[in-house]
Short mmCIF file of N, CA and C in Angstrom, two decimals:
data_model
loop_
_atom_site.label_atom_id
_atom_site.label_comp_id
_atom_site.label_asym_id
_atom_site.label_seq_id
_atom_site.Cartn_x
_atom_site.Cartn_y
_atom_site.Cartn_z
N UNK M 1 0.82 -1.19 0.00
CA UNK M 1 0.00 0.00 0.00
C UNK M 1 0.87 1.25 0.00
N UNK M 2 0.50 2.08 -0.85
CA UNK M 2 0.94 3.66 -0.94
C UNK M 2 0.72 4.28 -0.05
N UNK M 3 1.94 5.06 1.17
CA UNK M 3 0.89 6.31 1.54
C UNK M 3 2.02 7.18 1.65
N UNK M 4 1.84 8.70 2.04
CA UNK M 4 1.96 10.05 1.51
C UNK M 4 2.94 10.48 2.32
N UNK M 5 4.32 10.71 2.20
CA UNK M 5 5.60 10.96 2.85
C UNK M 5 5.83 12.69 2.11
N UNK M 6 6.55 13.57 2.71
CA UNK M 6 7.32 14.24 2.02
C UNK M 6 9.16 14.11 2.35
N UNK M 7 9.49 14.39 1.09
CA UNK M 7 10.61 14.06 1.07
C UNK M 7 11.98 15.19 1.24
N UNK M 8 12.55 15.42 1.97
CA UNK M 8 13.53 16.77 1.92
C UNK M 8 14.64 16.37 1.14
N UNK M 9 15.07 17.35 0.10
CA UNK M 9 16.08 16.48 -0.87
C UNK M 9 17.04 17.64 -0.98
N UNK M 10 18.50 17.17 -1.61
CA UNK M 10 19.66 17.99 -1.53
C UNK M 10 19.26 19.00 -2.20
N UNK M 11 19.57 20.46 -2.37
CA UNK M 11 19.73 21.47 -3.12
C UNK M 11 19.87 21.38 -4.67
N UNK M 12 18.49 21.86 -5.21
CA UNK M 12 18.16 21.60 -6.58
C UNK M 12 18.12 20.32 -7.23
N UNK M 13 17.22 19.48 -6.66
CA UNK M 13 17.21 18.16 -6.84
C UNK M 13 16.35 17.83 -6.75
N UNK M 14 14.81 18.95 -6.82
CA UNK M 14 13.48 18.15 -6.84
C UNK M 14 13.07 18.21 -8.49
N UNK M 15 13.42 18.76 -9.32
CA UNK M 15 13.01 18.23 -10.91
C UNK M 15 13.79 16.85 -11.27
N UNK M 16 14.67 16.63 -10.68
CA UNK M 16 15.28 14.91 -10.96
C UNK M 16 14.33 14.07 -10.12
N UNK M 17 14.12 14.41 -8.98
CA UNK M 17 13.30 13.57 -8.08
C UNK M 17 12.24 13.01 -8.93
N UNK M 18 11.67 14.32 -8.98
CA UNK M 18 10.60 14.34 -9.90
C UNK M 18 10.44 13.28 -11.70
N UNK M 19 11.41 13.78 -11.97
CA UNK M 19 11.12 12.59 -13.02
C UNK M 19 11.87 11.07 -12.87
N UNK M 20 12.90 11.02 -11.79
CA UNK M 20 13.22 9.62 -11.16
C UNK M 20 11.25 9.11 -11.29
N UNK M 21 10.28 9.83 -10.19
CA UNK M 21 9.46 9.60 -10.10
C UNK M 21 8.23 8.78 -11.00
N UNK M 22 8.61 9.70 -12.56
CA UNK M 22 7.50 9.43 -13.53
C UNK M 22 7.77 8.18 -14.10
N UNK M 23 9.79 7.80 -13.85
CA UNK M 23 10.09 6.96 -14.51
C UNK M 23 9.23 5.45 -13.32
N UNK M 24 9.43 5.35 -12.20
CA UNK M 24 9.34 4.52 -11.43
C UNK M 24 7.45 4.25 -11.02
N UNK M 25 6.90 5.42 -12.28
CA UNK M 25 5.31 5.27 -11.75
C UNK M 25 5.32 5.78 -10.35
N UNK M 26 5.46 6.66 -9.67
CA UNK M 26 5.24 6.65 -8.28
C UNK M 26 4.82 7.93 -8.24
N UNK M 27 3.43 7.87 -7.90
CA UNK M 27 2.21 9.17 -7.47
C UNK M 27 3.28 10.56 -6.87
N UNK M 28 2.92 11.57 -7.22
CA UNK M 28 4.03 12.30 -6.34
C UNK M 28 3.52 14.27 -7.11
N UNK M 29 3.52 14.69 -6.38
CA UNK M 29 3.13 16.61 -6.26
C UNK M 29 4.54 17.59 -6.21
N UNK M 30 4.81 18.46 -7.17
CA UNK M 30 6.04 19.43 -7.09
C UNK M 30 5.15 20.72 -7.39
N UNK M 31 4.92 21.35 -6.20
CA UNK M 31 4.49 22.66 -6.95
C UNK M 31 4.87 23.44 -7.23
N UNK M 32 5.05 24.07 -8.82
CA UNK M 32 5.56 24.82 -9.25
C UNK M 32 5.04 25.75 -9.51
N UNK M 33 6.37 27.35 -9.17
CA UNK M 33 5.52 28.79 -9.67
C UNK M 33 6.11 29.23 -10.99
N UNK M 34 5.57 29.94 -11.83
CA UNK M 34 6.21 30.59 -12.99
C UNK M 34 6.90 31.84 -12.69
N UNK M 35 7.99 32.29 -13.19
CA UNK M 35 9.12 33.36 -12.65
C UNK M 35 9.29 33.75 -14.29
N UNK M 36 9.42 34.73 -14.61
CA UNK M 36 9.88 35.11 -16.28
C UNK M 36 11.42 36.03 -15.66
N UNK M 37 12.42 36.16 -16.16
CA UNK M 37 13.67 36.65 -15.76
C UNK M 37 14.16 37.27 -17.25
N UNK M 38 15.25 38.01 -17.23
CA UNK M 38 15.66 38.52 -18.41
C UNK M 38 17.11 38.59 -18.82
N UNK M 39 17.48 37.48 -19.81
CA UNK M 39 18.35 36.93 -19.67
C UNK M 39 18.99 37.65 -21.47
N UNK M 40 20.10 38.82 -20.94
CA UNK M 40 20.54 38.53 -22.82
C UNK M 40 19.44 39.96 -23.31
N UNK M 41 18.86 40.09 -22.97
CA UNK M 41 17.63 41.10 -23.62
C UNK M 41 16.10 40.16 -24.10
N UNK M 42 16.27 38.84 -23.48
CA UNK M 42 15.38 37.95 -24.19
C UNK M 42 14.60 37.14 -22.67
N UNK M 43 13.45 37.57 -22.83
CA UNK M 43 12.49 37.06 -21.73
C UNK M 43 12.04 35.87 -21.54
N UNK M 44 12.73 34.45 -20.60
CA UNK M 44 12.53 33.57 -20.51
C UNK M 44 11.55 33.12 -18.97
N UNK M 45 10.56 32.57 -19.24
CA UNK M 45 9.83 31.72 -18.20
C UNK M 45 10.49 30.38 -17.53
N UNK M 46 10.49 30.62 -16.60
CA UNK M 46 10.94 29.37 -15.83
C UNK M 46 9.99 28.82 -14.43
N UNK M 47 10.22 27.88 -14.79
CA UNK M 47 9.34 27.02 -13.28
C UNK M 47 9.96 26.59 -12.00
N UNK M 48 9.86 27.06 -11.42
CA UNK M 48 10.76 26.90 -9.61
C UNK M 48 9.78 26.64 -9.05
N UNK M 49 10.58 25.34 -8.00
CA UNK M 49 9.63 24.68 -6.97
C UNK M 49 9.09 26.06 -6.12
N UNK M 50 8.28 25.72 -5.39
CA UNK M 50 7.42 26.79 -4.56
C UNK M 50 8.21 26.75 -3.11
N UNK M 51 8.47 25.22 -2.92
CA UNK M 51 9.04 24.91 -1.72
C UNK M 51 10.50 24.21 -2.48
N UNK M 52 11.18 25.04 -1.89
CA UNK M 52 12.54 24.63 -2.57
C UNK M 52 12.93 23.49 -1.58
N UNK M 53 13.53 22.24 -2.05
CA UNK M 53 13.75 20.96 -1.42
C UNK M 53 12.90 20.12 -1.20
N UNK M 54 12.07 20.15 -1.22
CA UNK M 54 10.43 19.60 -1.16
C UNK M 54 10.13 18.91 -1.99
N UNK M 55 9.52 17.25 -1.89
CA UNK M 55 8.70 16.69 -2.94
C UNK M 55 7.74 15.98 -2.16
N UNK M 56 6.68 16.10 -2.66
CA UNK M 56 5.60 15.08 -1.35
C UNK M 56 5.19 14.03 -3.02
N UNK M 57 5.29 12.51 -2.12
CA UNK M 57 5.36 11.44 -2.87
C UNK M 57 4.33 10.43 -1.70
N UNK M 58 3.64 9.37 -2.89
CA UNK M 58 3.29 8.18 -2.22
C UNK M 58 4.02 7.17 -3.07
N UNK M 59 4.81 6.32 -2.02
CA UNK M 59 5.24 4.97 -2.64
C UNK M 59 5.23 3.85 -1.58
N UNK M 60 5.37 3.04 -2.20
CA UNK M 60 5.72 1.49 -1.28
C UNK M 60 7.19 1.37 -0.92
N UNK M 61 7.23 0.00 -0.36
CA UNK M 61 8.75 -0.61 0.34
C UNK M 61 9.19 -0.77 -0.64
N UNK M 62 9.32 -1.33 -2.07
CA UNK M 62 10.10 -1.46 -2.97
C UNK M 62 10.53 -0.08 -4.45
N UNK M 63 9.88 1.15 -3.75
CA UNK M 63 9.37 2.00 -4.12
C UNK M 63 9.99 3.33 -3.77
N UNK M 64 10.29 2.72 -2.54
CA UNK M 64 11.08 3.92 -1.59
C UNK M 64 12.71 3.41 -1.48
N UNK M 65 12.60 1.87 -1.61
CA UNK M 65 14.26 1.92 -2.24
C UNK M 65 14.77 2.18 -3.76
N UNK M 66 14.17 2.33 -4.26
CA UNK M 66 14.48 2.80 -5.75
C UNK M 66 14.66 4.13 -5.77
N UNK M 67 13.90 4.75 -4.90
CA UNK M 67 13.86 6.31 -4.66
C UNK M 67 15.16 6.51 -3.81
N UNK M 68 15.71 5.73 -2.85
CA UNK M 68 16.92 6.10 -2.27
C UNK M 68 18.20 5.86 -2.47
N UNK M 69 17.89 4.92 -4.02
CA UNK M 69 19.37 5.09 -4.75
C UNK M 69 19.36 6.25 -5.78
N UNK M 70 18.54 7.04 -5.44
CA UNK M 70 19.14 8.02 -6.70
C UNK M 70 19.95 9.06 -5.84
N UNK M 71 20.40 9.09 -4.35
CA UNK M 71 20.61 9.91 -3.68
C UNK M 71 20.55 11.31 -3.39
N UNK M 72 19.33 11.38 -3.73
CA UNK M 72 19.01 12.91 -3.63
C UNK M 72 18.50 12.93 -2.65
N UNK M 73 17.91 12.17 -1.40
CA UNK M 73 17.12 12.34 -0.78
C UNK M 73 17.97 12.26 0.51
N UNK M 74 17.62 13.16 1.27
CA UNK M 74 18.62 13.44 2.51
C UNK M 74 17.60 13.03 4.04
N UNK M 75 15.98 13.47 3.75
CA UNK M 75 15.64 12.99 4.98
C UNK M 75 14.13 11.95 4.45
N UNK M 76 13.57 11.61 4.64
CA UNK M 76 12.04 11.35 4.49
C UNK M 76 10.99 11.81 5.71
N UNK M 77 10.31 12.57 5.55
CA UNK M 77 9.30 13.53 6.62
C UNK M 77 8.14 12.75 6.38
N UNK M 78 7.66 12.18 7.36
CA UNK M 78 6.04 11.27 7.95
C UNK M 78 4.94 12.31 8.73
N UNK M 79 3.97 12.80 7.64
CA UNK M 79 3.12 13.58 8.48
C UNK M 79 2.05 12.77 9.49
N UNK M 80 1.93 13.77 10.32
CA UNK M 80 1.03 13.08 11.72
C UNK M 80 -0.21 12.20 10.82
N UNK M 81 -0.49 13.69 10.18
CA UNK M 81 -2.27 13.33 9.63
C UNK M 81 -1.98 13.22 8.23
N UNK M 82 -2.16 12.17 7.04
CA UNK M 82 -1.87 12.05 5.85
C UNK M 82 -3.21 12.73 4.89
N UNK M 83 -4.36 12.57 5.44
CA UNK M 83 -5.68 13.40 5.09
C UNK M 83 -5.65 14.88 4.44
N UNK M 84 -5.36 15.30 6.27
CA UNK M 84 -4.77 17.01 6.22
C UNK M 84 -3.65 17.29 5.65
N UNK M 85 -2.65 16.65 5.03
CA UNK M 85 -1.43 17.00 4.06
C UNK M 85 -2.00 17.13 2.81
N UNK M 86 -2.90 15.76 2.47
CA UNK M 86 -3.26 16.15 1.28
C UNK M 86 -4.29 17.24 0.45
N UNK M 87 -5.13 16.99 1.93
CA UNK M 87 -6.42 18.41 1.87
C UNK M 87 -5.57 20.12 2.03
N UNK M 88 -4.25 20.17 2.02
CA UNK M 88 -3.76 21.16 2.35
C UNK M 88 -2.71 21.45 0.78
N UNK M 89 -2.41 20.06 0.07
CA UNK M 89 -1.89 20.24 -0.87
C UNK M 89 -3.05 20.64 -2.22
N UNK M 90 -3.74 20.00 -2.16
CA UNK M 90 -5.23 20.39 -3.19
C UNK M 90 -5.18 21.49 -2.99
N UNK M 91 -5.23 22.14 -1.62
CA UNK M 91 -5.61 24.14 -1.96
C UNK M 91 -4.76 24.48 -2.30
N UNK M 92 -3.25 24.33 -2.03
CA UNK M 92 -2.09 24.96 -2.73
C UNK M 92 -2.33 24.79 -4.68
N UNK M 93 -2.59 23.40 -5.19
CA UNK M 93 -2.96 23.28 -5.95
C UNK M 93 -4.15 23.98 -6.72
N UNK M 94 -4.92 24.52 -6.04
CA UNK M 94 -5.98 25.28 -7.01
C UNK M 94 -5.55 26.46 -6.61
N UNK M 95 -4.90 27.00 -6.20
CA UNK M 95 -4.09 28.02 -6.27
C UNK M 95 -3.47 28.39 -7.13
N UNK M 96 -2.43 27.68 -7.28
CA UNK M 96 -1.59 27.84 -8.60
C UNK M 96 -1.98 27.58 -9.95
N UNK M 97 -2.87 26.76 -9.82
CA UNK M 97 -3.70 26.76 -10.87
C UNK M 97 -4.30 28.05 -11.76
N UNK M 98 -4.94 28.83 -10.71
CA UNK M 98 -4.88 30.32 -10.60
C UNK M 98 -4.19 31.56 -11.10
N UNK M 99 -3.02 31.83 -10.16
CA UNK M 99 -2.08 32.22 -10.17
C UNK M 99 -0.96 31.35 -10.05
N UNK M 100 -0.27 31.50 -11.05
CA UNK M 100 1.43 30.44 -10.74
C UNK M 100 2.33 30.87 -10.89
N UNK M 101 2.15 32.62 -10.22
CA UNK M 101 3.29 33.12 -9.91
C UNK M 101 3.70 33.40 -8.63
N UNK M 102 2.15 32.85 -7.60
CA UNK M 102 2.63 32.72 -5.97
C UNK M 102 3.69 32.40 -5.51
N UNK M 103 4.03 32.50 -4.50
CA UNK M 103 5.42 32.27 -3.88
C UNK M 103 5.47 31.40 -2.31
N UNK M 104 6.15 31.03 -1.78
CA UNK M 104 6.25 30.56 -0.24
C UNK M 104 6.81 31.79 0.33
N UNK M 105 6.05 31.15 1.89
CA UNK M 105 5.93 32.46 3.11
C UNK M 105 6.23 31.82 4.24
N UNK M 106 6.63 32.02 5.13
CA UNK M 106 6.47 31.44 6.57
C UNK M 106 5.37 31.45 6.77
N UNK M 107 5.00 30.38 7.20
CA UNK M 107 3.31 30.19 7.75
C UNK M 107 2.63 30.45 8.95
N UNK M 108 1.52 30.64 8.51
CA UNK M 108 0.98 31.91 9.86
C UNK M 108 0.34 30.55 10.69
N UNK M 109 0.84 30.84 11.99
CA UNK M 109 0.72 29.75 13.16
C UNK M 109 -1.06 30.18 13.87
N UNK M 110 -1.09 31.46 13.71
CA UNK M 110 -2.06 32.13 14.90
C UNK M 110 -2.91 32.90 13.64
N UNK M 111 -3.56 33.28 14.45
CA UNK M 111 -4.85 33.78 13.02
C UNK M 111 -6.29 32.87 13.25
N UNK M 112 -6.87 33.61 11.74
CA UNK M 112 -8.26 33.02 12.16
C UNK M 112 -8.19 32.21 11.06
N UNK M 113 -9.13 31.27 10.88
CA UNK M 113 -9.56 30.26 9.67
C UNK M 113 -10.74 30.70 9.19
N UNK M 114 -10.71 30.34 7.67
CA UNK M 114 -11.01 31.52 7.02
C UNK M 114 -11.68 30.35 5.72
N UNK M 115 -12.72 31.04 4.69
CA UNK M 115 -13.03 30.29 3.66
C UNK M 115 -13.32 31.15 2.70
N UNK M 116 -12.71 31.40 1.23
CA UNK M 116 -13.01 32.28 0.05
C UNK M 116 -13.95 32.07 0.04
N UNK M 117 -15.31 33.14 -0.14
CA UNK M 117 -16.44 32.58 -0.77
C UNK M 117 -16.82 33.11 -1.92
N UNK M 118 -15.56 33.59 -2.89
CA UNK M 118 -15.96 34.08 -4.10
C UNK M 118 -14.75 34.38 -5.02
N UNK M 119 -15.28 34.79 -6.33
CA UNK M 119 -13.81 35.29 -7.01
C UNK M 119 -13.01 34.05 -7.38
N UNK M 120 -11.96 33.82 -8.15
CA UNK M 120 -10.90 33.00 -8.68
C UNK M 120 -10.59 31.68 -7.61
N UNK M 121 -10.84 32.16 -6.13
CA UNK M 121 -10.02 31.12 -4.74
C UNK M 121 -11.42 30.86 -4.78
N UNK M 122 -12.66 30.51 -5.23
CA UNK M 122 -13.57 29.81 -4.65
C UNK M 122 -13.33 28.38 -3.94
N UNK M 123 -13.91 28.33 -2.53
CA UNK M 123 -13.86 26.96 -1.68
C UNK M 123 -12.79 26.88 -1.28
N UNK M 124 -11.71 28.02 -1.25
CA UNK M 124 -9.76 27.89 -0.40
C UNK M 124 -10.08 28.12 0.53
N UNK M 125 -9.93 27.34 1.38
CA UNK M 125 -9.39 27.26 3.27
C UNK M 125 -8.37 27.53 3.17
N UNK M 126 -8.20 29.05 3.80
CA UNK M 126 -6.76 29.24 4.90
C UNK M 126 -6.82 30.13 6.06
N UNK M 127 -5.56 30.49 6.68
CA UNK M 127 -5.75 31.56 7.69
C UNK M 127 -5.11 32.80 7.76
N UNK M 128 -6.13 34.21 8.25
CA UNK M 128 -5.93 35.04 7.93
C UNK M 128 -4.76 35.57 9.11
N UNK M 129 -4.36 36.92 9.05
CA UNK M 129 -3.94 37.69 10.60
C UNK M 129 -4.92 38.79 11.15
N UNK M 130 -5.39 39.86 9.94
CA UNK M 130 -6.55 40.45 10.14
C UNK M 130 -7.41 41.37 9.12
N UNK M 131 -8.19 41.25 9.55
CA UNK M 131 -9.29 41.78 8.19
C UNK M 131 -9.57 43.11 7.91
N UNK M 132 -8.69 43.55 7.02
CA UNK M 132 -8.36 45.07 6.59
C UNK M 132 -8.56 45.27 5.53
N UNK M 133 -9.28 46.08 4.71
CA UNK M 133 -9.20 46.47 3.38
C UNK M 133 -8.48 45.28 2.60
N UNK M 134 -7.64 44.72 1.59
CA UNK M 134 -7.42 43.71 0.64
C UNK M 134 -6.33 42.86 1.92
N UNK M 135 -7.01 41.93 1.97
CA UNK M 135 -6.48 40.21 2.96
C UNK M 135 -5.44 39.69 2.32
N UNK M 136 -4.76 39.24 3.14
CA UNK M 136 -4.09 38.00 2.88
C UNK M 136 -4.12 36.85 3.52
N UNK M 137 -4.53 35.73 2.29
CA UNK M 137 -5.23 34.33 3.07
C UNK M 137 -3.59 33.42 2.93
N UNK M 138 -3.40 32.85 4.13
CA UNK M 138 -2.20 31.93 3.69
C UNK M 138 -2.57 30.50 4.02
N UNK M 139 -2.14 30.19 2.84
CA UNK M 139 -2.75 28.75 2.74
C UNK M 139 -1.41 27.30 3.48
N UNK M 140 -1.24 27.35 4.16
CA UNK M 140 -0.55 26.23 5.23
C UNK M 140 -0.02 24.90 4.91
N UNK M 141 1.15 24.72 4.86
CA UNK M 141 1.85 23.11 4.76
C UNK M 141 2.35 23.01 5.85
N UNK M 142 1.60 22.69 6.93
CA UNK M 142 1.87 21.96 8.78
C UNK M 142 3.18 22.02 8.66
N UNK M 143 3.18 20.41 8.20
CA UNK M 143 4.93 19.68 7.84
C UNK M 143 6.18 20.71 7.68
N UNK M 144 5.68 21.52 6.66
CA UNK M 144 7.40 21.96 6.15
C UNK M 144 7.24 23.23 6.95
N UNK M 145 6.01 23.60 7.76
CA UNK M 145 5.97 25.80 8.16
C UNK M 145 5.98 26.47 7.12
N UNK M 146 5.71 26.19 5.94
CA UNK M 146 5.78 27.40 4.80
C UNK M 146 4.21 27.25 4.42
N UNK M 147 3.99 28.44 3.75
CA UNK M 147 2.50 28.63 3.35
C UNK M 147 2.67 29.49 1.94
N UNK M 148 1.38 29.52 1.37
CA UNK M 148 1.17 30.21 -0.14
C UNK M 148 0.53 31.45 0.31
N UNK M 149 0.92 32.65 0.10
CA UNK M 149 -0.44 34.14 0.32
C UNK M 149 -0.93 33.82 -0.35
N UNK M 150 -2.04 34.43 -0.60
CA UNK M 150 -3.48 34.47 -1.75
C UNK M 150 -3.39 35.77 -1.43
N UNK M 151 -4.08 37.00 -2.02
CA UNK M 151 -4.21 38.27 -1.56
C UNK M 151 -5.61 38.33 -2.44
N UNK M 152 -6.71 38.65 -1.44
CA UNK M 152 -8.08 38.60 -1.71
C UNK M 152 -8.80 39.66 -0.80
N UNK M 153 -10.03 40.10 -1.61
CA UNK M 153 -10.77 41.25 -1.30
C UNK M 153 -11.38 40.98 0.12
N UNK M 154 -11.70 41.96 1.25
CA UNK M 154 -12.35 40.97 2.76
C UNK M 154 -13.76 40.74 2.28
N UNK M 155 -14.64 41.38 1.40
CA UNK M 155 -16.09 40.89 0.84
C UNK M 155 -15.89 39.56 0.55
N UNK M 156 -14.85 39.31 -0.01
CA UNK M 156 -14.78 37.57 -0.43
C UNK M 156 -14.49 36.79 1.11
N UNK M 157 -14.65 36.99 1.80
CA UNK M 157 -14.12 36.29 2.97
C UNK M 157 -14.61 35.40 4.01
N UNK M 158 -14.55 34.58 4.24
CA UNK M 158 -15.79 33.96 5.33
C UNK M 158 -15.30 33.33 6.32
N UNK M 159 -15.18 34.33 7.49
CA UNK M 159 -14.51 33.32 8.91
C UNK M 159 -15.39 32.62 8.94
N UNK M 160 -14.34 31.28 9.67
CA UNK M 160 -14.57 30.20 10.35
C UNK M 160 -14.64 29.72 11.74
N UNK M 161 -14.35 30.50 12.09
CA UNK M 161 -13.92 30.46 13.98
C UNK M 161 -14.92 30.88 14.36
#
């Protein structure tokens, strides 16, 4: 049986992970933001992990040694709750979906919980700090402490607490 690890891997080593991955069939999430830079006078797009070192993967016992001879992988991280990792990766995911030029933040520990109820983030759970003229919702990865902003109108907003 598969279940849902994230993986901390050496410095610039989650697009190999990543296709180690596709080669070995093994379920697995890299979220990527779009960055355009200007290189030469000529404007190139590029995709950078969101969480730099980061790959959240499901594999098996024969699955996870295939994954640890490619040596990129320095720790393997076991979340408490495998549910709430994944219900936390889906919102990052329709996020970027969105916008995929978001970025990672330190994640807000304290705050209120919060639900878009309109606009582009329809149905995103996250938590706010406070409700001022244009919000910022940060959307939470427990495991690693980093989070995604959203920056959304407070009319769109719907505490939860």
């Amino acid at each position: 049986m598969r279940t849902w690890f994230v993986l901390y891997l050496k410095p610039r080593c989650e697009k190999k992970t990543a296709d180690h991955c596709v080669r070995l069939e093994v379920p697995h999430y890299l979220p990527l933001r779009s960055e355009t830079k200007v290189f030469q006078r000529r404007r190139v797009t590029v995709a950078k992990p969101v969480f730099p070192g980061y790959l959240f993967v499901a594999f098996d016992d024969r699955q996870r040694i295939e994954l640890l001879k490619t040596n990129h992988i320095v720790r393997i991280l076991e979340p408490a709750g495998r549910r709430e990792l994944l219900h936390q990766l889906a919102q990052i995911r329709k996020a970027l979906r969105i916008d995929p030029s978001l970025g990672a933040a330190a994640a807000l520990t304290r705050g209120r919980a919060v639900r878009i109820r309109g606009g582009p983030f329809l149905g995103v759970d996250g938590r706010i700090e406070a409700l001022r003229g244009e919000t910022e919702v940060w959307l939470n990865v427990d495991i690693l402490g980093q989070a995604v902003k959203v920056k959304i109108e407070r009319a769109l907003i719907e505490v939860l607490d």
